Every structure is written in structure tokens, then in C-alpha cells.
Amino acid sequence: QKKWDLYFEALKQYKESEGTCGVPKRCTWKGLRLGRWVCEQRIAHNQGKLIQERYDRLEKMEFNWNGTEHYHAKLEENFLFFFEELVKYKEAHGNCRVPCNYPENRKLGRWVESQRARCKPSTEHNKLLGTLGFWS
């Protein structure tokens, strides 16, 4: 139960940061193999082995039972939203170094942190961020 709760909390944080529960299968989030765990939840559900309480908790946070359906569209929408927020931040502060706990927009701070931590941001996203001087 404790391990499940740990992963569930990580999934909540992932959703808050990325705007979706559609975690890529090979994704590691904060040291946890979250993508694999999400896959295991789908398999357990499909096999009728996921206990109701866990199903209810996942359902409450709009867990995506069908895998990556709508995942990429939501990620793109999320990226563009936060990119616009970053543009506003740069206009106000002259840089893209948003503190992780930026009091005016904590989600922006976490999003910036997650963009910097990504090993392979999409080339298109990488170029957009580069136009703001994000990587320097």
C-alpha cells in the first residue's frame, strides 16, 4: 500500500506539472519509474485486478485508462500555455530563470524546472525555448 501511495502522489505531481496523467511508458519522474507504474495500473484494471479504492482514486484525478489517447494534444496545449507564461515572465524580469517556488506562479516555476530536466525535449519545443534564451 505504501509503495502504491508513493507512486500515486508522484502521479498527482506529474499531472499538476504536465497537465495530464498520460505518463509515457519509459518516463522516470523524481527517481520513480512512473511510466511503468501507470502501465501496471492499466493492466491491473484491464485484468480486473485493480482494487476498487485504487480505481476510484485514479478515476477521481481523470486517469487515462486508454494509454496515450489525447496525450500528445494535451502536452502540446500545456507546453504552449506555459511558454506564453514564460514569455510574460521574461518581459517582466529580463530572463527565463523562474524560481521553482516562484510565488506569483508556482506552476510556471515547476514547469520550467521540468523543461530543464528533460533529456530529450522535442526539437520544436527546444527551438521555441531557445528563442527566449532559455538554455543560456
Short mmCIF file of C-alpha atoms in Angstrom, two decimals:
data_model
loop_
_atom_site.label_atom_id
_atom_site.label_comp_id
_atom_site.label_asym_id
_atom_site.label_seq_id
_atom_site.Cartn_x
_atom_site.Cartn_y
_atom_site.Cartn_z
CA GLN A 1 0.00 0.00 0.00
CA LYS A 2 2.79 2.45 0.89
CA LYS A 3 4.55 1.89 -2.43
CA TRP A 4 1.28 2.41 -4.32
CA ASP A 5 0.61 5.63 -2.39
CA LEU A 6 4.12 6.88 -3.16
CA TYR A 7 3.57 6.37 -6.88
CA PHE A 8 0.07 7.82 -6.70
CA GLU A 9 1.45 11.00 -5.11
CA ALA A 10 4.12 11.17 -7.82
CA LEU A 11 1.37 10.84 -10.45
CA LYS A 12 -0.53 13.73 -8.83
CA GLN A 13 2.61 15.88 -9.02
CA TYR A 14 3.21 14.82 -12.61
CA LYS A 15 -0.34 15.77 -13.55
CA GLU A 16 -0.02 19.12 -11.80
CA SER A 17 3.18 19.84 -13.72
CA GLU A 18 2.31 18.33 -17.12
CA GLY A 19 -1.47 18.69 -17.17
CA THR A 20 -2.13 15.01 -17.84
CA CYS A 21 -1.97 11.55 -16.28
CA GLY A 22 -0.76 10.20 -19.62
CA VAL A 23 2.77 9.36 -18.50
CA PRO A 24 4.99 7.92 -21.26
CA LYS A 25 5.87 4.28 -20.58
CA ARG A 26 9.59 4.90 -20.14
CA CYS A 27 9.22 8.07 -18.07
CA THR A 28 11.11 8.34 -14.80
CA TRP A 29 9.69 11.08 -12.57
CA LYS A 30 11.60 12.22 -9.50
CA GLY A 31 13.52 8.96 -9.36
CA LEU A 32 10.44 6.72 -9.78
CA ARG A 33 9.64 4.63 -12.83
CA LEU A 34 6.28 6.35 -13.06
CA GLY A 35 5.52 5.41 -16.66
CA ARG A 36 5.93 1.74 -15.86
CA TRP A 37 3.71 2.08 -12.77
CA VAL A 38 0.97 3.81 -14.80
CA CYS A 39 1.14 0.96 -17.31
CA GLU A 40 0.82 -1.56 -14.49
CA GLN A 41 -2.32 0.19 -13.23
CA ARG A 42 -3.91 -0.04 -16.69
CA ILE A 43 -3.02 -3.72 -16.94
CA ALA A 44 -4.38 -4.47 -13.45
CA HIS A 45 -7.59 -2.63 -14.34
CA ASN A 46 -7.99 -4.45 -17.66
CA GLN A 47 -7.46 -7.79 -15.91
CA GLY A 48 -9.96 -6.91 -13.16
CA LYS A 49 -7.21 -6.97 -10.51
CA LEU A 50 -7.16 -3.28 -9.54
CA ILE A 51 -8.94 -2.87 -6.22
CA GLN A 52 -11.92 -0.53 -6.25
CA GLU A 53 -10.44 2.03 -3.84
CA ARG A 54 -7.40 2.47 -6.09
CA TYR A 55 -9.56 2.63 -9.20
CA ASP A 56 -11.71 5.33 -7.56
CA ARG A 57 -8.66 7.40 -6.59
CA LEU A 58 -7.24 7.21 -10.12
CA GLU A 59 -10.62 7.91 -11.68
CA LYS A 60 -11.07 10.99 -9.48
CA MET A 61 -7.92 12.52 -10.97
CA GLU A 62 -9.09 11.73 -14.52
CA PHE A 63 -6.64 8.88 -15.08
CA ASN A 64 -6.30 7.99 -18.76
CA TRP A 65 -7.25 4.29 -18.94
CA ASN A 66 -6.62 4.11 -22.70
CA GLY A 67 -2.94 4.96 -22.69
CA THR A 68 -1.75 7.80 -24.87
CA GLU A 69 -5.09 8.82 -26.40
CA HIS A 70 -5.21 12.62 -26.35
CA TYR A 71 -1.89 12.61 -24.52
CA HIS A 72 0.17 14.39 -27.16
CA ALA A 73 -2.50 17.03 -27.84
CA LYS A 74 -2.76 17.81 -24.13
CA LEU A 75 1.02 18.02 -23.77
CA GLU A 76 1.22 20.43 -26.69
CA GLU A 77 -1.57 22.58 -25.27
CA ASN A 78 0.15 22.55 -21.89
CA PHE A 79 3.52 23.46 -23.42
CA LEU A 80 2.08 26.40 -25.34
CA PHE A 81 0.23 27.71 -22.28
CA PHE A 82 3.36 27.69 -20.12
CA PHE A 83 5.52 29.00 -22.96
CA GLU A 84 3.27 32.09 -23.08
CA GLU A 85 3.58 32.42 -19.30
CA LEU A 86 7.35 32.23 -19.68
CA VAL A 87 7.28 34.97 -22.33
CA LYS A 88 5.44 37.22 -19.84
CA TYR A 89 7.95 36.34 -17.12
CA LYS A 90 10.89 37.22 -19.39
CA GLU A 91 9.28 40.52 -20.35
CA ALA A 92 8.94 41.39 -16.66
CA HIS A 93 12.28 40.03 -15.39
CA GLY A 94 14.61 40.02 -18.39
CA ASN A 95 15.46 36.31 -18.14
CA CYS A 96 13.96 32.81 -18.11
CA ARG A 97 15.31 31.78 -14.71
CA VAL A 98 11.97 31.27 -12.98
CA PRO A 99 12.48 30.09 -9.40
CA CYS A 100 10.96 26.68 -8.70
CA ASN A 101 8.74 28.18 -6.00
CA TYR A 102 8.01 31.43 -7.83
CA PRO A 103 5.32 32.91 -5.57
CA GLU A 104 3.34 34.56 -8.38
CA ASN A 105 3.06 31.35 -10.41
CA ARG A 106 4.35 28.18 -8.74
CA LYS A 107 3.23 26.01 -11.64
CA LEU A 108 5.37 28.03 -14.02
CA GLY A 109 8.40 27.52 -11.78
CA ARG A 110 7.81 23.77 -11.71
CA TRP A 111 7.21 23.68 -15.46
CA VAL A 112 10.49 25.49 -16.15
CA GLU A 113 12.29 23.07 -13.85
CA SER A 114 10.76 20.10 -15.68
CA GLN A 115 11.73 21.53 -19.10
CA ARG A 116 15.33 21.91 -17.99
CA ALA A 117 15.36 18.38 -16.57
CA ARG A 118 14.09 16.71 -19.75
CA CYS A 119 16.74 14.70 -21.51
CA LYS A 120 15.08 14.92 -24.92
CA PRO A 121 12.72 17.86 -25.28
CA SER A 122 11.08 17.88 -28.69
CA THR A 123 13.17 19.72 -31.23
CA GLU A 124 10.33 22.14 -31.93
CA HIS A 125 9.91 22.92 -28.23
CA ASN A 126 13.68 23.19 -27.80
CA LYS A 127 13.85 25.77 -30.60
CA LEU A 128 10.95 27.78 -29.17
CA LEU A 129 12.55 27.88 -25.75
CA GLY A 130 15.84 28.82 -27.38
CA THR A 131 14.25 31.90 -28.96
CA LEU A 132 13.81 33.23 -25.41
CA GLY A 133 17.39 32.45 -24.38
CA PHE A 134 16.04 29.66 -22.15
CA TRP A 135 19.09 27.40 -22.39
CA SER A 136 21.68 30.10 -21.59
#
